[in-house]
Tab-separated table of C-alpha atoms in Angstrom:
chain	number	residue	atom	x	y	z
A	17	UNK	CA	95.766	135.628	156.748
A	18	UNK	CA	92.282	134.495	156.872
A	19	UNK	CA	91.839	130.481	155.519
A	20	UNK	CA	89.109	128.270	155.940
A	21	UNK	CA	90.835	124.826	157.031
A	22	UNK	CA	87.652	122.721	158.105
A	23	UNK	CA	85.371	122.264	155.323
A	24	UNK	CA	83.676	118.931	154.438
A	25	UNK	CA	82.363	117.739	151.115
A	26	UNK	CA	78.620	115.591	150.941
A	27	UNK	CA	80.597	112.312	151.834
A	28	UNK	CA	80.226	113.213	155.055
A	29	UNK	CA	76.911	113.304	155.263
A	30	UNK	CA	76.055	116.378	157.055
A	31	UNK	CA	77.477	118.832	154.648
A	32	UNK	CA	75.763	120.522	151.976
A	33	UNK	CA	76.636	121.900	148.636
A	34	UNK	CA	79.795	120.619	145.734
A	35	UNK	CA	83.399	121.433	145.673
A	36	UNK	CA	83.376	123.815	143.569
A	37	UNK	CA	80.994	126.284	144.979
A	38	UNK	CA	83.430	126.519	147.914
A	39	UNK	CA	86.204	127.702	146.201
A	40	UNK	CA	84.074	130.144	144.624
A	41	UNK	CA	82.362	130.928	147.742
A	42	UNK	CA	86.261	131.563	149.136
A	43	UNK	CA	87.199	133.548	146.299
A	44	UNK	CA	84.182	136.027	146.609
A	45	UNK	CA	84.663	136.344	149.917
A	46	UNK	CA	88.599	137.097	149.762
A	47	UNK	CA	89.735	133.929	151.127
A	48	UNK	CA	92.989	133.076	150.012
A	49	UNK	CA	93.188	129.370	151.077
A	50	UNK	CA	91.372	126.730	151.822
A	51	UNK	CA	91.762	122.974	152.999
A	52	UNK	CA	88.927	120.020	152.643
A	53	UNK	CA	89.226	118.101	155.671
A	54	UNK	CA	86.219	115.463	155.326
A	55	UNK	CA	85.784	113.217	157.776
A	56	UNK	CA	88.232	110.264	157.374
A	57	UNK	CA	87.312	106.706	156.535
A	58	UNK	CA	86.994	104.476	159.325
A	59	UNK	CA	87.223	100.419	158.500
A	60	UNK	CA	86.113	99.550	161.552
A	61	UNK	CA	82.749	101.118	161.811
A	62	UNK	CA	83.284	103.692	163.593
A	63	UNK	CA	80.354	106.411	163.573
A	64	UNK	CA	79.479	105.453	159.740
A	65	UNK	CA	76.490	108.204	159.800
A	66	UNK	CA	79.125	110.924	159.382
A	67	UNK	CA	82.128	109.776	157.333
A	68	UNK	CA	83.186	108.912	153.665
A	69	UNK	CA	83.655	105.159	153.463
A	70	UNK	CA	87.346	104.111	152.464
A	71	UNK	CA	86.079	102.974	149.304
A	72	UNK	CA	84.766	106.655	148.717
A	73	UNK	CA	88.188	107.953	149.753
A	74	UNK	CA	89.849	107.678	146.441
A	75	UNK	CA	86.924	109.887	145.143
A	76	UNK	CA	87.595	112.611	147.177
A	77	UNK	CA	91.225	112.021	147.044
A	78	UNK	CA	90.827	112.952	143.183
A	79	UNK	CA	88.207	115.705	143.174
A	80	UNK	CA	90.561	117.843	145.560
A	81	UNK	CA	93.389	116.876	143.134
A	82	UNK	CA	91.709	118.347	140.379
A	83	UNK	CA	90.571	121.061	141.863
A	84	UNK	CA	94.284	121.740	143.176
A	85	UNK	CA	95.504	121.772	139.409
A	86	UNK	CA	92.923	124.466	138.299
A	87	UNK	CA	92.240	126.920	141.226
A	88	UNK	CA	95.367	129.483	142.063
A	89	UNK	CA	92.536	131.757	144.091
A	90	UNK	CA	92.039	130.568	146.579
A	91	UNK	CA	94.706	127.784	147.339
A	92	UNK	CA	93.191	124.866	148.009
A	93	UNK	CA	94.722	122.385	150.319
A	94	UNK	CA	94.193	118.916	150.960
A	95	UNK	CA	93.543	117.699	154.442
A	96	UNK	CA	91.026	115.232	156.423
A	97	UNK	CA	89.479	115.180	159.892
A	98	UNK	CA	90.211	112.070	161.696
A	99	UNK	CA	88.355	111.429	164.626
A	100	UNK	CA	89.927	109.959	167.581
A	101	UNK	CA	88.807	107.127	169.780
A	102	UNK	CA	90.528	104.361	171.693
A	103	UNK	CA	91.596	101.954	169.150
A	104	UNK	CA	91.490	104.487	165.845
A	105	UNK	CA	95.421	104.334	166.264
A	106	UNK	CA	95.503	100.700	164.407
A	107	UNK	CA	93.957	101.865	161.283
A	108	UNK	CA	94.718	105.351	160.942
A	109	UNK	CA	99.067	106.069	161.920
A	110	UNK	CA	99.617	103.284	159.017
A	111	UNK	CA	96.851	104.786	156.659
A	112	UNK	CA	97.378	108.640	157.209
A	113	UNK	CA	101.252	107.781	156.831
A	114	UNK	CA	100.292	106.407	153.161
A	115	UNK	CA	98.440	109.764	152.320
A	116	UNK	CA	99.817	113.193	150.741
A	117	UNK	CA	97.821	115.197	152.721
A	118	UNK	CA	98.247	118.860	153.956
A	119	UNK	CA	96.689	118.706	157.292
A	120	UNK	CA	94.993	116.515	159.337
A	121	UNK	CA	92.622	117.758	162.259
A	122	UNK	CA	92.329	115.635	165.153
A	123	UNK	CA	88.451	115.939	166.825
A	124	UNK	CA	86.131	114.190	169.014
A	125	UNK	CA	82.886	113.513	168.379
A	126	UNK	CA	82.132	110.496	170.849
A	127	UNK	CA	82.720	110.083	175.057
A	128	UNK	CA	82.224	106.178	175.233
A	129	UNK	CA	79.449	105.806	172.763
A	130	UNK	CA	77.619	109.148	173.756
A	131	UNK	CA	77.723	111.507	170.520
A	132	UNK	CA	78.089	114.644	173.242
A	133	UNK	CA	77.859	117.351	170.431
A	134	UNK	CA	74.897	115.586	168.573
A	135	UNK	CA	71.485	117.348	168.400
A	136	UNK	CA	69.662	113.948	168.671
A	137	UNK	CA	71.576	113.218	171.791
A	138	UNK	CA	71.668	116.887	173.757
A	139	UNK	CA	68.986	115.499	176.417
A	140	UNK	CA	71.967	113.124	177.788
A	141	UNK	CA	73.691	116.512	179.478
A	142	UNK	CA	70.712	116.510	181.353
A	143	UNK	CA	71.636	113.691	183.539
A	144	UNK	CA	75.389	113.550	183.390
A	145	UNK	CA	77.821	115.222	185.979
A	146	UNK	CA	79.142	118.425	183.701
A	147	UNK	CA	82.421	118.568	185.121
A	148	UNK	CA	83.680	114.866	184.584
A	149	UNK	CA	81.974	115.136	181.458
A	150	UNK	CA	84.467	118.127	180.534
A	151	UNK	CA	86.836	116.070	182.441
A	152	UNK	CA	86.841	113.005	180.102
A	153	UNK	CA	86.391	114.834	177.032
A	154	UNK	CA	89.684	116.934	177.987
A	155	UNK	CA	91.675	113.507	179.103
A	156	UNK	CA	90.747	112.049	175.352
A	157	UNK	CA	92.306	115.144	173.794
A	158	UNK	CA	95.620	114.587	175.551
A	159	UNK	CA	95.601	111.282	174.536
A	160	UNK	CA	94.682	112.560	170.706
A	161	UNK	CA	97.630	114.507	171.383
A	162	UNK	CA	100.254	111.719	172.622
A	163	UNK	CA	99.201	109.817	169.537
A	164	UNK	CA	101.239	112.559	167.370
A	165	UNK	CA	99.024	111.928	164.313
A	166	UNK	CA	97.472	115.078	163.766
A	167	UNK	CA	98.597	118.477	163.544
A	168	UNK	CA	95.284	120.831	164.449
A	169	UNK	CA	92.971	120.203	167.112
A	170	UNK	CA	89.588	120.579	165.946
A	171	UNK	CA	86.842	123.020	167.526
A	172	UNK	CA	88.771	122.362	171.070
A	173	UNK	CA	86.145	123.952	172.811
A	174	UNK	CA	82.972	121.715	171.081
A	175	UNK	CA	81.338	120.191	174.725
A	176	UNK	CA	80.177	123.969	175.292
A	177	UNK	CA	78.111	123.433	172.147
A	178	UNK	CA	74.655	123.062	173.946
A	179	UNK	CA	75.470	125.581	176.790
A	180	UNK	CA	77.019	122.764	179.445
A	181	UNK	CA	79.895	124.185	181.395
A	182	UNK	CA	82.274	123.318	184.282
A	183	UNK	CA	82.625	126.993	186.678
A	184	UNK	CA	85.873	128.635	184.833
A	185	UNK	CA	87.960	127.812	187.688
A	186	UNK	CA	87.133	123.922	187.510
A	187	UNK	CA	87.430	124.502	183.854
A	188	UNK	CA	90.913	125.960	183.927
A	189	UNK	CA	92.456	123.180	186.013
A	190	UNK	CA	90.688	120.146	183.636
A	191	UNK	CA	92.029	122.339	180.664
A	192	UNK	CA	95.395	122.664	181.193
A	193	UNK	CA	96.856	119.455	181.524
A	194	UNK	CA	95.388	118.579	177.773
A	195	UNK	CA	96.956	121.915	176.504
A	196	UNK	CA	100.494	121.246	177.997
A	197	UNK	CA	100.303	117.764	175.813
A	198	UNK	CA	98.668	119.770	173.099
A	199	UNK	CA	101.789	122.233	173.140
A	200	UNK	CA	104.284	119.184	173.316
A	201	UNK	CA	103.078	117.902	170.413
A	202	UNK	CA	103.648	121.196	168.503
A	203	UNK	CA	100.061	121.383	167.705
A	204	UNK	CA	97.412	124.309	166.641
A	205	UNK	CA	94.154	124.452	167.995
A	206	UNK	CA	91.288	125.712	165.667
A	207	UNK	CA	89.630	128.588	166.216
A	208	UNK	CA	85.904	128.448	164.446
């Protein structure tokens, strides 16, 4: 079955269009399901440029709601992406415990304070080792793993974005750990 399980609303900021035309959009297109995942809220500042605020979160909450109650075709499911970072753990395993949601993506967006998959901030490749770069990236997804918050990793495969790539055999052996933790967790990765 063909679903579209990573779709964000205009509280995030970088997405386009209203609810609505996305479930139509899925139901043209023979989509049976579909799951908002905006970014999630982030009290303590975290990358504000690209999430819903927490005071916004009710909002959104409700607009999926309704649109639950009156769309059979596609389904539509409610979800979030929740970035992880060292110290996101605080705020969001009490917060996403409190919320009846239907998925929850776990992504990175950030290495340090380096935005690696940002357009504004692709000339930073050009002076950082490639490999440890991969490296670190991978070592925070095993750690997003351990935290057992999330049940999708999200676009697993995003430091390739601006064509920056480890040789496949260095990229196998800085893969594989995170999957093994990925797997223990009983997680999916996203495919997109």
């Amino acid at each position: 079955m063909l679903t579209d399980s990573h779709i964000h609303t205009s509280l995030c900021k970088h997405a386009t269009g209203e609810i609505g035309e996305y479930v139509e959009t899925a139901r043209r297109n023979g989509i049976p399901e579909i799951c908002f995942t905006d970014h999630a809220p982030a009290p303590d500042g975290y990358d504000l440029k690209h999430r819903m605020t927490i005071d916004q979160y009710p909002a959104y909450r409700d607009a999926i709601t309704e649109l639950r109650r009156n769309s059979s075709n596609p389904a539509v499911l409610f979800g979030l992406e929740a970035d992880y970072y060292d110290g996101c753990e605080k705020f969001l395993k009490p917060w996403l415990a409190e919320q009846d949601l239907d998925l929850v993506i776990g992504s990175i967006h950030y290495i340090k304070y380096w935005g690696f998959d940002n357009p504004a901030e692709r000339s930073v490749w050009d002076s950082v080792d490639v490999p440890s770069t991969w490296r670190d990236y991978f070592d925070l997804l095993s750690k997003l793993a351990d935290t057992r918050l999330y049940d999708v990793v999200g676009h697993l495969d995003i430091p390739k974005k601006f064509g920056y790539r480890p040789e496949d055999k260095v990229l196998r052996e800085i893969i594989k750990p995170a999957l093994d933790r990925i797997a223990a967790a009983g997680m999916a990765i996203e495919l997109n």
